[in-house]
Amino acid sequence: MDQIYSSQSLLPMYQIHGFGSIDLKRMEAENPYNVLLPTSHSLNYVTLEYCDYPPEITGMGVKLNWSYNRYMVVFQYGSVVLFNIVDHEVDGYLEIVRKHASGLLPETKKDDYAVVEKTLLVTWMQGGHDYIVLQNLDPDGMSIIGNILGQSIALDYFVQQVDIMIEELTDIYRCMESSGTFNMERKKLIQLVGKSNSILADMILKVGLLERSEIVWRNANYAQILEYLRDEYELKQRFENLDFKLKFVKSPISAQYPFSPKSSSTQKISFLAMVFHFGAPRRETHISNLLSDVTDKNTFVRIFDKNFKFRVSFYLGT
């Protein structure tokens, strides 16, 4: 980083993804004096502030800037972005998060970044290598920056999970090339498809990779930060690459369960159960087409209720 910025204007950051999920409500309840009130209606993160005022200025009534404070932006899906927290302090602050986390991941993903506040900057913001310069940093700015960095580190984790699945499939395809048969067990195949759809759903619904914060609609400056960081971290391209890999993982289900007009009702019932259970795209269209000649509708409902614990009779007109 350029040396023109003093240590007082530099805000070091770390983004970490190492938790399955975090109970934000419980965290807020146990740290009420540290919670910064949000300016958006988003429910997937909370910002915590920890004051660290030097003793010589405490009680003087002066306005203190962020350089004396520590901040954590904690996301429900398991990412944490730390502001102004140095290396030897990281574990102590993460321990606060661990108390409210479940499903600790076997491997923690980490990265670093920095924000520089420069009030005399001619433009609102300026990008650099692994840092961003702003005229002014406030809680909304932290929210936008933290959101992108949290999404990026979570995306790294999901890509790693999908790559492991692809390696497993690749080994099976190599055996298939030599033997001429597909030898993956049905249960394992369904588990792979289920996990791939679960990852996609988490990225869209929990991580919110396709959403835009309401903060950016209120202020074009924050929209500029958002778009810059999305480009800087290549979120769109990386998500598209992940989606392509997920389609590759799900491709065996199409190869193993092709449907022709002569497919039996039993085959279609089995396939429809998987469509509902794993949330295939445009599932209503799939079901409408496939049910056209399924005559034993009562059997379908009975099988579905037994295995997946909810009824779909509204699709069958019963």
PDB file of C-alpha atoms in Angstrom:
ATOM      1  CA  MET A   1       0.000   0.000   0.000  1.00  0.00           C
ATOM      2  CA  ASP A   2       1.163   3.503  -0.686  1.00  0.00           C
ATOM      3  CA  GLN A   3       3.057   4.991   2.270  1.00  0.00           C
ATOM      4  CA  ILE A   4       1.343   8.391   1.979  1.00  0.00           C
ATOM      5  CA  TYR A   5      -1.366   7.288   4.393  1.00  0.00           C
ATOM      6  CA  SER A   6      -0.529   7.498   8.067  1.00  0.00           C
ATOM      7  CA  SER A   7      -1.369   4.769  10.537  1.00  0.00           C
ATOM      8  CA  GLN A   8      -4.054   7.067  11.996  1.00  0.00           C
ATOM      9  CA  SER A   9      -5.965   7.140   8.687  1.00  0.00           C
ATOM     10  CA  LEU A  10      -5.582   3.435   7.941  1.00  0.00           C
ATOM     11  CA  LEU A  11      -8.270   0.992   9.078  1.00  0.00           C
ATOM     12  CA  PRO A  12      -7.009  -2.623   8.763  1.00  0.00           C
ATOM     13  CA  MET A  13      -9.643  -5.263   8.051  1.00  0.00           C
ATOM     14  CA  TYR A  14      -9.991  -9.031   8.105  1.00  0.00           C
ATOM     15  CA  GLN A  15     -12.764 -11.086   6.589  1.00  0.00           C
ATOM     16  CA  ILE A  16     -13.264 -14.551   8.011  1.00  0.00           C
ATOM     17  CA  HIS A  17     -15.660 -17.378   7.168  1.00  0.00           C
ATOM     18  CA  GLY A  18     -15.515 -20.206   9.687  1.00  0.00           C
ATOM     19  CA  PHE A  19     -18.992 -20.683  11.134  1.00  0.00           C
ATOM     20  CA  GLY A  20     -21.972 -22.635   9.862  1.00  0.00           C
ATOM     21  CA  SER A  21     -24.442 -20.067  11.188  1.00  0.00           C
ATOM     22  CA  ILE A  22     -24.579 -17.358  13.860  1.00  0.00           C
ATOM     23  CA  ASP A  23     -27.486 -16.506  16.168  1.00  0.00           C
ATOM     24  CA  LEU A  24     -27.616 -12.734  15.705  1.00  0.00           C
ATOM     25  CA  LYS A  25     -30.558 -12.152  18.040  1.00  0.00           C
ATOM     26  CA  ARG A  26     -28.796 -13.856  20.926  1.00  0.00           C
ATOM     27  CA  MET A  27     -25.596 -11.963  20.151  1.00  0.00           C
ATOM     28  CA  GLU A  28     -27.464  -8.653  20.223  1.00  0.00           C
ATOM     29  CA  ALA A  29     -29.214  -9.572  23.473  1.00  0.00           C
ATOM     30  CA  GLU A  30     -25.915 -10.360  25.207  1.00  0.00           C
ATOM     31  CA  ASN A  31     -24.051  -7.329  23.819  1.00  0.00           C
ATOM     32  CA  PRO A  32     -26.696  -4.563  23.878  1.00  0.00           C
ATOM     33  CA  TYR A  33     -24.275  -1.701  24.548  1.00  0.00           C
ATOM     34  CA  ASN A  34     -22.033  -2.656  21.636  1.00  0.00           C
ATOM     35  CA  VAL A  35     -24.697  -2.918  18.935  1.00  0.00           C
ATOM     36  CA  LEU A  36     -24.796  -0.119  16.361  1.00  0.00           C
ATOM     37  CA  LEU A  37     -28.361   0.586  15.338  1.00  0.00           C
ATOM     38  CA  PRO A  38     -28.802  -0.388  11.670  1.00  0.00           C
ATOM     39  CA  THR A  39     -30.057   2.080   9.081  1.00  0.00           C
ATOM     40  CA  SER A  40     -31.413  -0.676   6.836  1.00  0.00           C
ATOM     41  CA  HIS A  41     -34.015  -3.392   7.404  1.00  0.00           C
ATOM     42  CA  SER A  42     -31.616  -6.222   6.630  1.00  0.00           C
ATOM     43  CA  LEU A  43     -31.785  -9.036   9.175  1.00  0.00           C
ATOM     44  CA  ASN A  44     -28.734 -11.007   8.109  1.00  0.00           C
ATOM     45  CA  TYR A  45     -26.037  -8.992   9.900  1.00  0.00           C
ATOM     46  CA  VAL A  46     -25.273  -6.999  13.037  1.00  0.00           C
ATOM     47  CA  THR A  47     -22.514  -4.418  13.629  1.00  0.00           C
ATOM     48  CA  LEU A  48     -20.778  -4.306  17.010  1.00  0.00           C
ATOM     49  CA  GLU A  49     -18.622  -1.408  18.258  1.00  0.00           C
ATOM     50  CA  TYR A  50     -15.984  -1.645  20.980  1.00  0.00           C
ATOM     51  CA  CYS A  51     -14.494   1.561  22.336  1.00  0.00           C
ATOM     52  CA  ASP A  52     -10.797   1.824  23.092  1.00  0.00           C
ATOM     53  CA  TYR A  53     -10.247   5.437  24.142  1.00  0.00           C
ATOM     54  CA  PRO A  54      -6.812   6.450  25.431  1.00  0.00           C
ATOM     55  CA  PRO A  55      -6.958   7.324  29.171  1.00  0.00           C
ATOM     56  CA  GLU A  56      -5.578  10.822  28.621  1.00  0.00           C
ATOM     57  CA  ILE A  57      -8.577  11.930  26.556  1.00  0.00           C
ATOM     58  CA  THR A  58     -11.352   9.989  28.264  1.00  0.00           C
ATOM     59  CA  GLY A  59     -13.917  12.358  29.751  1.00  0.00           C
ATOM     60  CA  MET A  60     -12.674  15.430  27.892  1.00  0.00           C
ATOM     61  CA  GLY A  61     -15.894  15.666  25.873  1.00  0.00           C
ATOM     62  CA  VAL A  62     -14.107  15.687  22.513  1.00  0.00           C
ATOM     63  CA  LYS A  63     -15.526  13.945  19.466  1.00  0.00           C
ATOM     64  CA  LEU A  64     -13.565  10.750  18.896  1.00  0.00           C
ATOM     65  CA  ASN A  65     -13.040   9.166  15.491  1.00  0.00           C
ATOM     66  CA  TRP A  66     -13.105   5.530  14.483  1.00  0.00           C
ATOM     67  CA  SER A  67      -9.344   5.106  14.970  1.00  0.00           C
ATOM     68  CA  TYR A  68      -9.985   4.566  18.704  1.00  0.00           C
ATOM     69  CA  ASN A  69     -12.707   1.952  18.155  1.00  0.00           C
ATOM     70  CA  ARG A  70     -12.967  -1.659  17.038  1.00  0.00           C
ATOM     71  CA  TYR A  71     -15.818  -2.914  14.860  1.00  0.00           C
ATOM     72  CA  MET A  72     -17.218  -6.295  13.857  1.00  0.00           C
ATOM     73  CA  VAL A  73     -19.805  -6.851  11.145  1.00  0.00           C
ATOM     74  CA  VAL A  74     -21.214 -10.311  11.826  1.00  0.00           C
ATOM     75  CA  PHE A  75     -23.341 -12.138   9.235  1.00  0.00           C
ATOM     76  CA  GLN A  76     -25.894 -14.834   9.993  1.00  0.00           C
ATOM     77  CA  TYR A  77     -24.460 -17.176   7.331  1.00  0.00           C
ATOM     78  CA  GLY A  78     -21.086 -17.407   9.096  1.00  0.00           C
ATOM     79  CA  SER A  79     -18.849 -14.580   7.864  1.00  0.00           C
ATOM     80  CA  VAL A  80     -17.270 -11.960  10.135  1.00  0.00           C
ATOM     81  CA  VAL A  81     -15.575  -8.753   8.962  1.00  0.00           C
ATOM     82  CA  LEU A  82     -13.293  -7.050  11.484  1.00  0.00           C
ATOM     83  CA  PHE A  83     -12.473  -3.324  11.284  1.00  0.00           C
ATOM     84  CA  ASN A  84      -9.465  -1.772  13.024  1.00  0.00           C
ATOM     85  CA  ILE A  85      -8.554  -5.004  14.806  1.00  0.00           C
ATOM     86  CA  VAL A  86      -4.902  -6.050  14.600  1.00  0.00           C
ATOM     87  CA  ASP A  87      -3.552  -9.600  14.310  1.00  0.00           C
ATOM     88  CA  HIS A  88      -3.047 -10.399  17.972  1.00  0.00           C
ATOM     89  CA  GLU A  89      -6.582  -9.165  18.822  1.00  0.00           C
ATOM     90  CA  VAL A  90      -8.455 -11.209  16.211  1.00  0.00           C
ATOM     91  CA  ASP A  91      -8.915 -14.419  18.218  1.00  0.00           C
ATOM     92  CA  GLY A  92     -10.257 -12.519  21.209  1.00  0.00           C
ATOM     93  CA  TYR A  93     -13.005 -10.869  19.171  1.00  0.00           C
ATOM     94  CA  LEU A  94     -13.818 -14.084  17.300  1.00  0.00           C
ATOM     95  CA  GLU A  95     -14.377 -15.769  20.654  1.00  0.00           C
ATOM     96  CA  ILE A  96     -17.332 -13.406  21.150  1.00  0.00           C
ATOM     97  CA  VAL A  97     -18.792 -14.734  17.902  1.00  0.00           C
ATOM     98  CA  ARG A  98     -18.083 -18.403  18.698  1.00  0.00           C
ATOM     99  CA  LYS A  99     -20.372 -18.222  21.732  1.00  0.00           C
ATOM    100  CA  HIS A 100     -23.305 -17.666  19.387  1.00  0.00           C
ATOM    101  CA  ALA A 101     -22.204 -19.851  16.462  1.00  0.00           C
ATOM    102  CA  SER A 102     -23.235 -23.351  15.482  1.00  0.00           C
ATOM    103  CA  GLY A 103     -21.813 -25.718  12.923  1.00  0.00           C
ATOM    104  CA  LEU A 104     -18.176 -24.617  13.200  1.00  0.00           C
ATOM    105  CA  LEU A 105     -16.417 -25.318   9.913  1.00  0.00           C
ATOM    106  CA  PRO A 106     -13.364 -27.602   9.865  1.00  0.00           C
ATOM    107  CA  GLU A 107     -11.369 -24.979   7.983  1.00  0.00           C
ATOM    108  CA  THR A 108     -11.525 -21.208   8.413  1.00  0.00           C
ATOM    109  CA  LYS A 109     -11.163 -18.991   5.328  1.00  0.00           C
ATOM    110  CA  LYS A 110      -9.360 -15.690   5.914  1.00  0.00           C
ATOM    111  CA  ASP A 111      -8.399 -12.635   3.880  1.00  0.00           C
ATOM    112  CA  ASP A 112      -7.369  -9.060   4.607  1.00  0.00           C
ATOM    113  CA  TYR A 113      -8.195  -5.620   3.265  1.00  0.00           C
ATOM    114  CA  ALA A 114      -7.959  -1.986   4.425  1.00  0.00           C
ATOM    115  CA  VAL A 115      -9.951   1.225   4.376  1.00  0.00           C
ATOM    116  CA  VAL A 116      -8.271   4.631   4.328  1.00  0.00           C
ATOM    117  CA  GLU A 117     -10.154   7.755   5.394  1.00  0.00           C
ATOM    118  CA  LYS A 118      -8.915  10.906   3.655  1.00  0.00           C
ATOM    119  CA  THR A 119     -11.190  13.909   4.120  1.00  0.00           C
ATOM    120  CA  LEU A 120      -9.361  15.980   1.465  1.00  0.00           C
ATOM    121  CA  LEU A 121      -9.872  13.365  -1.249  1.00  0.00           C
ATOM    122  CA  VAL A 122     -11.189  15.095  -4.392  1.00  0.00           C
ATOM    123  CA  THR A 123     -13.598  12.283  -5.291  1.00  0.00           C
ATOM    124  CA  TRP A 124     -15.869  10.380  -2.913  1.00  0.00           C
ATOM    125  CA  MET A 125     -13.782   7.214  -3.186  1.00  0.00           C
ATOM    126  CA  GLN A 126     -10.644   5.851  -4.789  1.00  0.00           C
ATOM    127  CA  GLY A 127      -9.665   2.239  -5.221  1.00  0.00           C
ATOM    128  CA  GLY A 128      -6.251   0.705  -4.686  1.00  0.00           C
ATOM    129  CA  HIS A 129      -4.595  -2.688  -4.413  1.00  0.00           C
ATOM    130  CA  ASP A 130      -6.205  -4.422  -1.404  1.00  0.00           C
ATOM    131  CA  TYR A 131      -7.532  -1.143  -0.020  1.00  0.00           C
ATOM    132  CA  ILE A 132     -10.093   1.582  -0.685  1.00  0.00           C
ATOM    133  CA  VAL A 133      -9.839   5.306   0.107  1.00  0.00           C
ATOM    134  CA  LEU A 134     -12.963   7.193   1.262  1.00  0.00           C
ATOM    135  CA  GLN A 135     -13.641  10.803   2.144  1.00  0.00           C
ATOM    136  CA  ASN A 136     -15.574   9.615   5.153  1.00  0.00           C
ATOM    137  CA  LEU A 137     -16.250   6.254   6.777  1.00  0.00           C
ATOM    138  CA  ASP A 138     -19.489   5.742   8.698  1.00  0.00           C
ATOM    139  CA  PRO A 139     -21.606   2.728   9.775  1.00  0.00           C
ATOM    140  CA  ASP A 140     -23.384   2.580   6.396  1.00  0.00           C
ATOM    141  CA  GLY A 141     -20.032   2.467   4.628  1.00  0.00           C
ATOM    142  CA  MET A 142     -18.880  -0.301   6.961  1.00  0.00           C
ATOM    143  CA  SER A 143     -22.067  -2.204   6.201  1.00  0.00           C
ATOM    144  CA  ILE A 144     -21.560  -2.015   2.426  1.00  0.00           C
ATOM    145  CA  ILE A 145     -17.861  -2.897   2.581  1.00  0.00           C
ATOM    146  CA  GLY A 146     -18.450  -5.637   5.144  1.00  0.00           C
ATOM    147  CA  ASN A 147     -21.255  -7.126   3.068  1.00  0.00           C
ATOM    148  CA  ILE A 148     -19.129  -7.507  -0.075  1.00  0.00           C
ATOM    149  CA  LEU A 149     -16.116  -8.847   1.811  1.00  0.00           C
ATOM    150  CA  GLY A 150     -18.291 -11.265   3.763  1.00  0.00           C
ATOM    151  CA  GLN A 151     -19.886 -12.524   0.543  1.00  0.00           C
ATOM    152  CA  SER A 152     -16.500 -12.918  -1.110  1.00  0.00           C
ATOM    153  CA  ILE A 153     -14.979 -15.034   1.647  1.00  0.00           C
ATOM    154  CA  ALA A 154     -18.156 -17.158   1.864  1.00  0.00           C
ATOM    155  CA  LEU A 155     -18.016 -17.676  -1.893  1.00  0.00           C
ATOM    156  CA  ASP A 156     -14.442 -18.952  -1.526  1.00  0.00           C
ATOM    157  CA  TYR A 157     -15.681 -21.549   0.956  1.00  0.00           C
ATOM    158  CA  PHE A 158     -18.556 -22.721  -1.266  1.00  0.00           C
ATOM    159  CA  VAL A 159     -16.292 -22.979  -4.313  1.00  0.00           C
ATOM    160  CA  GLN A 160     -13.947 -25.171  -2.315  1.00  0.00           C
ATOM    161  CA  GLN A 161     -16.853 -27.448  -1.335  1.00  0.00           C
ATOM    162  CA  VAL A 162     -18.006 -27.777  -4.943  1.00  0.00           C
ATOM    163  CA  ASP A 163     -14.464 -28.501  -6.140  1.00  0.00           C
ATOM    164  CA  ILE A 164     -14.325 -31.451  -3.723  1.00  0.00           C
ATOM    165  CA  MET A 165     -17.588 -32.768  -5.177  1.00  0.00           C
ATOM    166  CA  ILE A 166     -16.254 -32.406  -8.715  1.00  0.00           C
ATOM    167  CA  GLU A 167     -13.095 -34.320  -7.818  1.00  0.00           C
ATOM    168  CA  GLU A 168     -15.254 -37.162  -6.547  1.00  0.00           C
ATOM    169  CA  LEU A 169     -17.333 -37.184  -9.714  1.00  0.00           C
ATOM    170  CA  THR A 170     -14.229 -37.009 -11.892  1.00  0.00           C
ATOM    171  CA  ASP A 171     -12.861 -40.195 -10.305  1.00  0.00           C
ATOM    172  CA  ILE A 172     -16.168 -41.931 -11.014  1.00  0.00           C
ATOM    173  CA  TYR A 173     -16.128 -40.736 -14.632  1.00  0.00           C
ATOM    174  CA  ARG A 174     -12.615 -42.126 -15.093  1.00  0.00           C
ATOM    175  CA  CYS A 175     -13.826 -45.521 -13.877  1.00  0.00           C
ATOM    176  CA  MET A 176     -16.848 -45.148 -16.151  1.00  0.00           C
ATOM    177  CA  GLU A 177     -14.535 -44.525 -19.110  1.00  0.00           C
ATOM    178  CA  SER A 178     -12.673 -47.785 -18.539  1.00  0.00           C
ATOM    179  CA  SER A 179     -15.576 -49.982 -17.421  1.00  0.00           C
ATOM    180  CA  GLY A 180     -18.377 -48.560 -19.540  1.00  0.00           C
ATOM    181  CA  THR A 181     -20.760 -48.513 -16.554  1.00  0.00           C
ATOM    182  CA  PHE A 182     -21.898 -45.836 -14.116  1.00  0.00           C
ATOM    183  CA  ASN A 183     -21.261 -47.296 -10.676  1.00  0.00           C
ATOM    184  CA  MET A 184     -22.306 -44.526  -8.291  1.00  0.00           C
ATOM    185  CA  GLU A 185     -24.879 -45.610  -5.723  1.00  0.00           C
ATOM    186  CA  ARG A 186     -28.292 -44.007  -6.039  1.00  0.00           C
ATOM    187  CA  LYS A 187     -28.115 -42.672  -2.474  1.00  0.00           C
ATOM    188  CA  LYS A 188     -24.757 -41.008  -3.082  1.00  0.00           C
ATOM    189  CA  LEU A 189     -25.992 -39.516  -6.344  1.00  0.00           C
ATOM    190  CA  ILE A 190     -29.016 -37.982  -4.639  1.00  0.00           C
ATOM    191  CA  GLN A 191     -26.812 -36.643  -1.832  1.00  0.00           C
ATOM    192  CA  LEU A 192     -24.566 -34.867  -4.333  1.00  0.00           C
ATOM    193  CA  VAL A 193     -27.526 -33.290  -6.092  1.00  0.00           C
ATOM    194  CA  GLY A 194     -29.039 -32.285  -2.758  1.00  0.00           C
ATOM    195  CA  LYS A 195     -25.809 -30.688  -1.559  1.00  0.00           C
ATOM    196  CA  SER A 196     -25.312 -28.793  -4.829  1.00  0.00           C
ATOM    197  CA  ASN A 197     -28.821 -27.336  -4.641  1.00  0.00           C
ATOM    198  CA  SER A 198     -28.319 -26.515  -0.972  1.00  0.00           C
ATOM    199  CA  ILE A 199     -25.143 -24.568  -1.791  1.00  0.00           C
ATOM    200  CA  LEU A 200     -26.915 -22.601  -4.515  1.00  0.00           C
ATOM    201  CA  ALA A 201     -29.828 -21.818  -2.209  1.00  0.00           C
ATOM    202  CA  ASP A 202     -27.466 -20.647   0.546  1.00  0.00           C
ATOM    203  CA  MET A 203     -25.618 -18.336  -1.832  1.00  0.00           C
ATOM    204  CA  ILE A 204     -28.842 -16.724  -3.035  1.00  0.00           C
ATOM    205  CA  LEU A 205     -31.005 -16.720   0.108  1.00  0.00           C
ATOM    206  CA  LYS A 206     -28.579 -16.564   3.038  1.00  0.00           C
ATOM    207  CA  VAL A 207     -25.525 -14.832   1.587  1.00  0.00           C
ATOM    208  CA  GLY A 208     -27.735 -12.633  -0.629  1.00  0.00           C
ATOM    209  CA  LEU A 209     -25.269 -12.594  -3.485  1.00  0.00           C
ATOM    210  CA  LEU A 210     -27.851 -11.320  -5.983  1.00  0.00           C
ATOM    211  CA  GLU A 211     -29.338  -8.654  -3.716  1.00  0.00           C
ATOM    212  CA  ARG A 212     -28.584  -4.951  -3.351  1.00  0.00           C
ATOM    213  CA  SER A 213     -28.707  -3.270   0.039  1.00  0.00           C
ATOM    214  CA  GLU A 214     -31.372  -0.619   0.496  1.00  0.00           C
ATOM    215  CA  ILE A 215     -28.549   1.674   1.647  1.00  0.00           C
ATOM    216  CA  VAL A 216     -27.304   2.017  -1.940  1.00  0.00           C
ATOM    217  CA  TRP A 217     -30.746   3.108  -3.127  1.00  0.00           C
ATOM    218  CA  ARG A 218     -30.663   6.035  -0.706  1.00  0.00           C
ATOM    219  CA  ASN A 219     -27.172   7.271  -1.502  1.00  0.00           C
ATOM    220  CA  ALA A 220     -25.331   7.068  -4.825  1.00  0.00           C
ATOM    221  CA  ASN A 221     -21.967   7.247  -3.026  1.00  0.00           C
ATOM    222  CA  TYR A 222     -22.595   3.890  -1.395  1.00  0.00           C
ATOM    223  CA  ALA A 223     -23.757   2.471  -4.711  1.00  0.00           C
ATOM    224  CA  GLN A 224     -20.381   3.501  -6.136  1.00  0.00           C
ATOM    225  CA  ILE A 225     -18.576   1.636  -3.350  1.00  0.00           C
ATOM    226  CA  LEU A 226     -20.778  -1.417  -3.883  1.00  0.00           C
ATOM    227  CA  GLU A 227     -20.187  -1.640  -7.623  1.00  0.00           C
ATOM    228  CA  TYR A 228     -16.455  -1.010  -7.257  1.00  0.00           C
ATOM    229  CA  LEU A 229     -15.999  -3.768  -4.696  1.00  0.00           C
ATOM    230  CA  ARG A 230     -18.194  -6.203  -6.628  1.00  0.00           C
ATOM    231  CA  ASP A 231     -15.959  -5.678  -9.652  1.00  0.00           C
ATOM    232  CA  GLU A 232     -12.798  -5.743  -7.549  1.00  0.00           C
ATOM    233  CA  TYR A 233     -13.734  -9.107  -6.033  1.00  0.00           C
ATOM    234  CA  GLU A 234     -15.264 -10.377  -9.306  1.00  0.00           C
ATOM    235  CA  LEU A 235     -18.378 -11.589  -7.486  1.00  0.00           C
ATOM    236  CA  LYS A 236     -20.484 -11.924 -10.630  1.00  0.00           C
ATOM    237  CA  GLN A 237     -17.911 -13.937 -12.562  1.00  0.00           C
ATOM    238  CA  ARG A 238     -17.111 -16.150  -9.586  1.00  0.00           C
ATOM    239  CA  PHE A 239     -20.792 -16.847  -8.950  1.00  0.00           C
ATOM    240  CA  GLU A 240     -21.323 -17.736 -12.615  1.00  0.00           C
ATOM    241  CA  ASN A 241     -18.342 -20.107 -12.452  1.00  0.00           C
ATOM    242  CA  LEU A 242     -19.775 -21.678  -9.310  1.00  0.00           C
ATOM    243  CA  ASP A 243     -23.167 -22.090 -10.976  1.00  0.00           C
ATOM    244  CA  PHE A 244     -21.513 -23.794 -13.960  1.00  0.00           C
ATOM    245  CA  LYS A 245     -19.726 -26.224 -11.641  1.00  0.00           C
ATOM    246  CA  LEU A 246     -22.973 -26.978  -9.806  1.00  0.00           C
ATOM    247  CA  LYS A 247     -24.649 -27.866 -13.102  1.00  0.00           C
ATOM    248  CA  PHE A 248     -21.774 -30.254 -13.794  1.00  0.00           C
ATOM    249  CA  VAL A 249     -22.322 -31.895 -10.406  1.00  0.00           C
ATOM    250  CA  LYS A 250     -26.045 -32.305 -11.117  1.00  0.00           C
ATOM    251  CA  SER A 251     -25.540 -33.633 -14.653  1.00  0.00           C
ATOM    252  CA  PRO A 252     -25.432 -37.334 -13.578  1.00  0.00           C
ATOM    253  CA  ILE A 253     -29.056 -37.103 -12.421  1.00  0.00           C
ATOM    254  CA  SER A 254     -30.077 -36.262 -15.991  1.00  0.00           C
ATOM    255  CA  ALA A 255     -27.978 -39.101 -17.364  1.00  0.00           C
ATOM    256  CA  GLN A 256     -29.351 -41.624 -14.892  1.00  0.00           C
ATOM    257  CA  TYR A 257     -33.008 -40.539 -15.042  1.00  0.00           C
ATOM    258  CA  PRO A 258     -33.835 -39.568 -18.637  1.00  0.00           C
ATOM    259  CA  PHE A 259     -37.551 -39.387 -19.379  1.00  0.00           C
ATOM    260  CA  SER A 260     -39.153 -40.249 -22.653  1.00  0.00           C
ATOM    261  CA  PRO A 261     -42.858 -40.106 -23.496  1.00  0.00           C
ATOM    262  CA  LYS A 262     -42.975 -43.830 -22.651  1.00  0.00           C
ATOM    263  CA  SER A 263     -41.481 -43.442 -19.178  1.00  0.00           C
ATOM    264  CA  SER A 264     -43.443 -45.294 -16.521  1.00  0.00           C
ATOM    265  CA  SER A 265     -45.498 -43.535 -13.867  1.00  0.00           C
ATOM    266  CA  THR A 266     -43.282 -45.079 -11.204  1.00  0.00           C
ATOM    267  CA  GLN A 267     -40.187 -43.487 -12.752  1.00  0.00           C
ATOM    268  CA  LYS A 268     -41.868 -40.111 -12.934  1.00  0.00           C
ATOM    269  CA  ILE A 269     -43.117 -40.305  -9.359  1.00  0.00           C
ATOM    270  CA  SER A 270     -39.561 -41.028  -8.198  1.00  0.00           C
ATOM    271  CA  PHE A 271     -38.185 -38.123 -10.195  1.00  0.00           C
ATOM    272  CA  LEU A 272     -40.894 -35.726  -9.023  1.00  0.00           C
ATOM    273  CA  ALA A 273     -40.056 -36.511  -5.414  1.00  0.00           C
ATOM    274  CA  MET A 274     -36.470 -35.419  -6.041  1.00  0.00           C
ATOM    275  CA  VAL A 275     -37.598 -32.289  -7.873  1.00  0.00           C
ATOM    276  CA  PHE A 276     -39.717 -31.206  -4.916  1.00  0.00           C
ATOM    277  CA  HIS A 277     -37.231 -32.196  -2.271  1.00  0.00           C
ATOM    278  CA  PHE A 278     -34.252 -30.417  -3.823  1.00  0.00           C
ATOM    279  CA  GLY A 279     -36.036 -27.416  -5.327  1.00  0.00           C
ATOM    280  CA  ALA A 280     -35.238 -27.794  -9.019  1.00  0.00           C
ATOM    281  CA  PRO A 281     -35.558 -24.551 -11.045  1.00  0.00           C
ATOM    282  CA  ARG A 282     -39.001 -23.896 -12.530  1.00  0.00           C
ATOM    283  CA  ARG A 283     -40.286 -27.023 -10.792  1.00  0.00           C
ATOM    284  CA  GLU A 284     -43.930 -26.162 -11.503  1.00  0.00           C
ATOM    285  CA  THR A 285     -43.271 -26.513 -15.237  1.00  0.00           C
ATOM    286  CA  HIS A 286     -41.475 -29.825 -14.745  1.00  0.00           C
ATOM    287  CA  ILE A 287     -44.321 -31.192 -12.642  1.00  0.00           C
ATOM    288  CA  SER A 288     -47.074 -29.987 -14.941  1.00  0.00           C
ATOM    289  CA  ASN A 289     -45.477 -31.714 -17.926  1.00  0.00           C
ATOM    290  CA  LEU A 290     -44.507 -34.907 -16.151  1.00  0.00           C
ATOM    291  CA  LEU A 291     -47.865 -35.400 -14.463  1.00  0.00           C
ATOM    292  CA  SER A 292     -49.765 -35.339 -17.742  1.00  0.00           C
ATOM    293  CA  ASP A 293     -49.983 -39.140 -17.883  1.00  0.00           C
ATOM    294  CA  VAL A 294     -49.356 -40.152 -14.258  1.00  0.00           C
ATOM    295  CA  THR A 295     -52.571 -41.997 -13.561  1.00  0.00           C
ATOM    296  CA  ASP A 296     -51.987 -43.255 -10.055  1.00  0.00           C
ATOM    297  CA  LYS A 297     -52.120 -39.880  -8.325  1.00  0.00           C
ATOM    298  CA  ASN A 298     -53.095 -41.289  -4.950  1.00  0.00           C
ATOM    299  CA  THR A 299     -49.989 -43.448  -4.959  1.00  0.00           C
ATOM    300  CA  PHE A 300     -47.872 -40.373  -5.688  1.00  0.00           C
ATOM    301  CA  VAL A 301     -49.347 -38.419  -2.798  1.00  0.00           C
ATOM    302  CA  ARG A 302     -48.954 -41.372  -0.424  1.00  0.00           C
ATOM    303  CA  ILE A 303     -45.311 -41.951  -1.390  1.00  0.00           C
ATOM    304  CA  PHE A 304     -44.533 -38.254  -1.162  1.00  0.00           C
ATOM    305  CA  ASP A 305     -46.143 -37.808   2.253  1.00  0.00           C
ATOM    306  CA  LYS A 306     -44.334 -40.822   3.618  1.00  0.00           C
ATOM    307  CA  ASN A 307     -40.872 -39.740   2.475  1.00  0.00           C
ATOM    308  CA  PHE A 308     -40.885 -35.955   2.618  1.00  0.00           C
ATOM    309  CA  LYS A 309     -43.492 -35.131   5.269  1.00  0.00           C
ATOM    310  CA  PHE A 310     -45.633 -32.681   3.363  1.00  0.00           C
ATOM    311  CA  ARG A 311     -48.434 -32.856   0.812  1.00  0.00           C
ATOM    312  CA  VAL A 312     -48.415 -31.645  -2.768  1.00  0.00           C
ATOM    313  CA  SER A 313     -52.019 -32.411  -3.583  1.00  0.00           C
ATOM    314  CA  PHE A 314     -52.566 -28.842  -4.833  1.00  0.00           C
ATOM    315  CA  TYR A 315     -50.402 -29.728  -7.840  1.00  0.00           C
ATOM    316  CA  LEU A 316     -52.536 -32.783  -8.527  1.00  0.00           C
ATOM    317  CA  GLY A 317     -55.934 -31.155  -8.358  1.00  0.00           C
ATOM    318  CA  THR A 318     -57.072 -33.378  -5.494  1.00  0.00           C
TER     319      THR A 318
END
